[in-house]
Amino acid sequence: MSVEKLKEKHRLLAQFQYIPGKVEKGYANRTLYVNLSENRIAEKPVSQEMKEKFIGGRGFGLKLLWDGVTGNTKWDDPENEIIIAPGPIAGITQYPGAGKSYVVSLSPLTHTVIDSNVGGYFGSLLKFSGFDALEIQGKAEQDVIVFIDGVNGTVAIEEASQAVVNSHILVEQLTEMYAANEEDKVNVSVVSTGAAAEHTLIGMLNFSFYDKRRKAVRIKQAGRGGIGTVFRNKKIKALVVRGPRIKGDLNHPADKTLLDKAGIKLHKEIATLDNSQNKMRIGGTTYLTKIMNDYDILPVNNFKFGSHPAANNIASDAFIKYFNLTGHDGCWYGCTLSCAKAINAFELKTGPYKGQKVLVDGPEYETVAGVGSVCGIFDPEYIIENNFYCDTYGIDTISFGTIMAFLMECYENGIINKEITGGLELNFGNGEAAMEVLHQMARGEGFGKIAGLGVRRLKKLFVEEYGADPAFLEDIGMEVKGLEYSIYLPKESLAQQGGYGLTNKGPQHDEAWLIFMDMVNNQIPTFEDKAEALHYFPMFRTWFSLNGLCKLPWNDIVPANNRTTAEPAKIPEHVQNYVDLFNGVTGMNITKEDLITQSERVYNFQRVFNLRMGFGTREHDQVPYRSMGPVTVEEYESRQERYDKQLKEKVGFDPEGKTTEEKIAVLRKYREDQYQKLCDAVYKRRGWTENAVPKLETLERLGMDFPEVVEVVKKYL
Amino acid sequence: MKRLAQKVEFCTACQLCEDLCSKTYFKEENREKSSIRIEIGEKGGSSIIACTQCGVCMEICPAQAIYQDKNGIIRIKKELCVGCFACVGFCPEGAMFQHHEYLEPFKCVACGICTKQCPTGAIFIEEVS
């Protein structure tokens, strides 16, 4: 069907008119509210207090969601919301990595609040269309598209039952449909998911942008926490924004010279140093695979091991040969770090699009290791194909990989068998079977539908239905809070075990990545050092999410003299850049210390939000033993020399003549005890009780002692 | 194609070229707005910085706002430029310039106005194939 015919089939359910207005110092000063149950569209003002306390991005998302739901709201209740917000710095073109959107919702995986970040143009175009956030509540009766026309000042809910659901087709169609002409395509961005988001709990969202050089629509993913599942549960097919033409001053920054200076300085750094540092411009984040393998932290076979002889097959070179036009792969204007790689005309070998040549966005490191090494698969073409289908079906590659790896270990241990999997031989390394599970997820049938429940629910199911040993599944099921682990092996870094466990949303590395500081460079040896790092870095990284920024240009490129600074891990010069960007846009005058305080406010609020939903205490910060140490004899013996040495030197236990089982037990006791001590130290540093609850004095210090927040916390004090 | 060429040994660093350039394109004598820059070294020698029309900026531009005209001159389509200044950071000659009063960068288009008044012939327009 032609695009014109498809458009004719859209039926207008509601329309709202507004005056697009002007962004001032990074803020549009209003948010857009869309209720799909009532077909109601409205705008809400943004108060000064909201800006001071919540800044923007994830902060605005959390604030709006808090107001929209209660402690009893379930993820699939109509009152659950999806909020997309960019943040005050988002949309500047001068500094790399300034086009991120943050998405907040109640997660079907964790049953509490989730946030996920994503590139693409949607957030910035939304703001320049007049809104600091888009808040969607309710459920539509039929599939709908929400279209925000920031040029003409209209918002419409359109019924669109005929539109396809899979993203790679839908984003092309909608970009064509809603752009005024070819030149206008860069001003259109689409949010969509895919067929598998309807049948699993690990659905994600694709955010599009038009790639002028490739003349194709590209997609970036808000992967974590199942927000795509919420999206389809609300019967949303797509959100479309059409914004104004982008210029360098659409944020009307208070002092643009600060942005110009910081940006040009970083562009120069990238131009001169990227090639000798991470070669992001050539290979994106795929450079990480080799490093992780070299340091024994590349998850292999469900996080049993940290390296594999075949890992070279999926190192960056294996993908660079597929990437084309690599010099300008920014997911927003001005990102010269250019990590958003793409593969043109990849011929698919499986599934409904078999034989077609498609454009594949990525793969990035997390996908390479997630659908690859952690499942014992070292075939680049499998990884590319899986990446494509995960994207178009709306599946988070990280959760998919970690789930498959768990299933493979269960299969190899006889917990599940061919009868249960519907004939699939789910041994580690079987890419063909894993692909079939993915296609089943999209079709909503067979074992794929079961796999899509996620590791937490699978553990329960296997215990209840198949008599599996619950203790073993708790040890090897790589999830915390219901969210699957992202793809780094934290066994040998206590700080990173905390970096995953002591998070608000679950084990995702965007809060803290401390493995090198801790394990490789030994820069944070004491509990207090680790606690300080687990305070500072999560707060610092949270700040990106408040402002619409990407983390990568902070430390995936560093100034030539960074090593000689007082605190190289913080990249002090880049921290100052961020202070300048914030002050340059908003006209405020914050310091680098204020930056941390801004994050603390939102971070503590999010912790209280977890408490409000019935989670958030110490027990929810506990991690599976697989992330702390060797669960099985096979694991221990694969690194016996390392573990024996630790028993001798750290535990004071002589391993000589002991069985592996005895040694595992002693090491486990030691490591579990270390983790509890870490929890104590971190909670203390964060101003929380031993039960991980923010103290009243902490909330007061931060000015976050709103009555309804205090009411929640008091129940736990 | 034509481009601005130089014999730096003749340059006396009078900086007349900078004034002429900024006056022509921005109506004021202000070297910060000139597309040719004379950098005076510590030992008195100078270097002349101006676009060599190499086209690296064209490759880096995310908005495809930079193009090569039929005479080989690299030019900026202001209406397409998003003002990211990636071209400024990536120019191998340091010859793409930016000034905080403007949203777009600027560069030498080999118009030759400065060369006509250079007292020593240190800068001139050359034809290259």
mmCIF file of C-alpha atoms in Angstrom, chain B residues 22-78:
data_model
loop_
_atom_site.group_PDB
_atom_site.id
_atom_site.type_symbol
_atom_site.label_atom_id
_atom_site.label_comp_id
_atom_site.label_asym_id
_atom_site.label_seq_id
_atom_site.Cartn_x
_atom_site.Cartn_y
_atom_site.Cartn_z
ATOM 1 C CA SER B 22 36.786 40.794 7.724
ATOM 2 C CA LYS B 23 35.888 44.164 6.216
ATOM 3 C CA THR B 24 34.733 42.477 3.014
ATOM 4 C CA TYR B 25 32.625 39.788 4.614
ATOM 5 C CA PHE B 26 31.632 41.195 7.994
ATOM 6 C CA LYS B 27 31.909 44.964 7.434
ATOM 7 C CA GLU B 28 34.410 45.529 10.208
ATOM 8 C CA GLU B 29 38.151 45.296 10.714
ATOM 9 C CA ASN B 30 38.409 42.455 13.210
ATOM 10 C CA ARG B 31 40.886 39.633 12.774
ATOM 11 C CA GLU B 32 38.596 37.345 14.802
ATOM 12 C CA LYS B 33 36.253 37.553 11.845
ATOM 13 C CA SER B 34 38.852 37.023 9.154
ATOM 14 C CA SER B 35 39.083 33.868 7.061
ATOM 15 C CA ILE B 36 42.833 34.275 6.763
ATOM 16 C CA ARG B 37 44.936 34.439 9.898
ATOM 17 C CA ILE B 38 48.547 35.433 10.363
ATOM 18 C CA GLU B 39 50.076 33.744 13.371
ATOM 19 C CA ILE B 40 53.255 35.364 14.582
ATOM 20 C CA GLY B 41 55.690 32.837 15.978
ATOM 21 C CA GLU B 42 57.912 33.371 19.008
ATOM 22 C CA LYS B 43 60.980 33.859 16.872
ATOM 23 C CA GLY B 44 59.366 36.508 14.700
ATOM 24 C CA GLY B 45 58.524 34.294 11.730
ATOM 25 C CA SER B 46 54.896 34.002 10.843
ATOM 26 C CA SER B 47 52.560 31.432 9.463
ATOM 27 C CA ILE B 48 49.604 32.012 7.172
ATOM 28 C CA ILE B 49 46.466 30.048 7.851
ATOM 29 C CA ALA B 50 43.811 29.803 5.179
ATOM 30 C CA CYS B 51 41.704 27.116 3.595
ATOM 31 C CA THR B 52 43.453 24.826 1.109
ATOM 32 C CA GLN B 53 40.066 23.596 -0.224
ATOM 33 C CA CYS B 54 40.959 20.043 0.824
ATOM 34 C CA GLY B 55 37.342 19.127 1.618
ATOM 35 C CA VAL B 56 37.779 17.347 4.967
ATOM 36 C CA CYS B 57 35.043 19.598 6.408
ATOM 37 C CA MET B 58 32.684 18.492 3.686
ATOM 38 C CA GLU B 59 33.108 14.902 4.829
ATOM 39 C CA ILE B 60 32.639 15.698 8.511
ATOM 40 C CA CYS B 61 29.533 17.892 8.222
ATOM 41 C CA PRO B 62 26.508 16.046 9.692
ATOM 42 C CA ALA B 63 24.035 18.286 7.863
ATOM 43 C CA GLN B 64 25.701 18.049 4.460
ATOM 44 C CA ALA B 65 25.823 21.823 4.487
ATOM 45 C CA ILE B 66 29.316 22.017 2.996
ATOM 46 C CA TYR B 67 29.891 21.428 -0.691
ATOM 47 C CA GLN B 68 32.428 22.001 -3.436
ATOM 48 C CA ASP B 69 31.326 24.406 -6.129
ATOM 49 C CA LYS B 70 32.153 23.998 -9.806
ATOM 50 C CA ASN B 71 35.349 25.989 -9.383
ATOM 51 C CA GLY B 72 36.568 23.640 -6.684
ATOM 52 C CA ILE B 73 35.866 26.035 -3.831
ATOM 53 C CA ILE B 74 34.508 24.534 -0.617
ATOM 54 C CA ARG B 75 31.444 26.526 0.436
ATOM 55 C CA ILE B 76 28.941 26.496 3.308
ATOM 56 C CA LYS B 77 25.188 26.537 2.733
ATOM 57 C CA LYS B 78 24.206 28.589 5.733
#
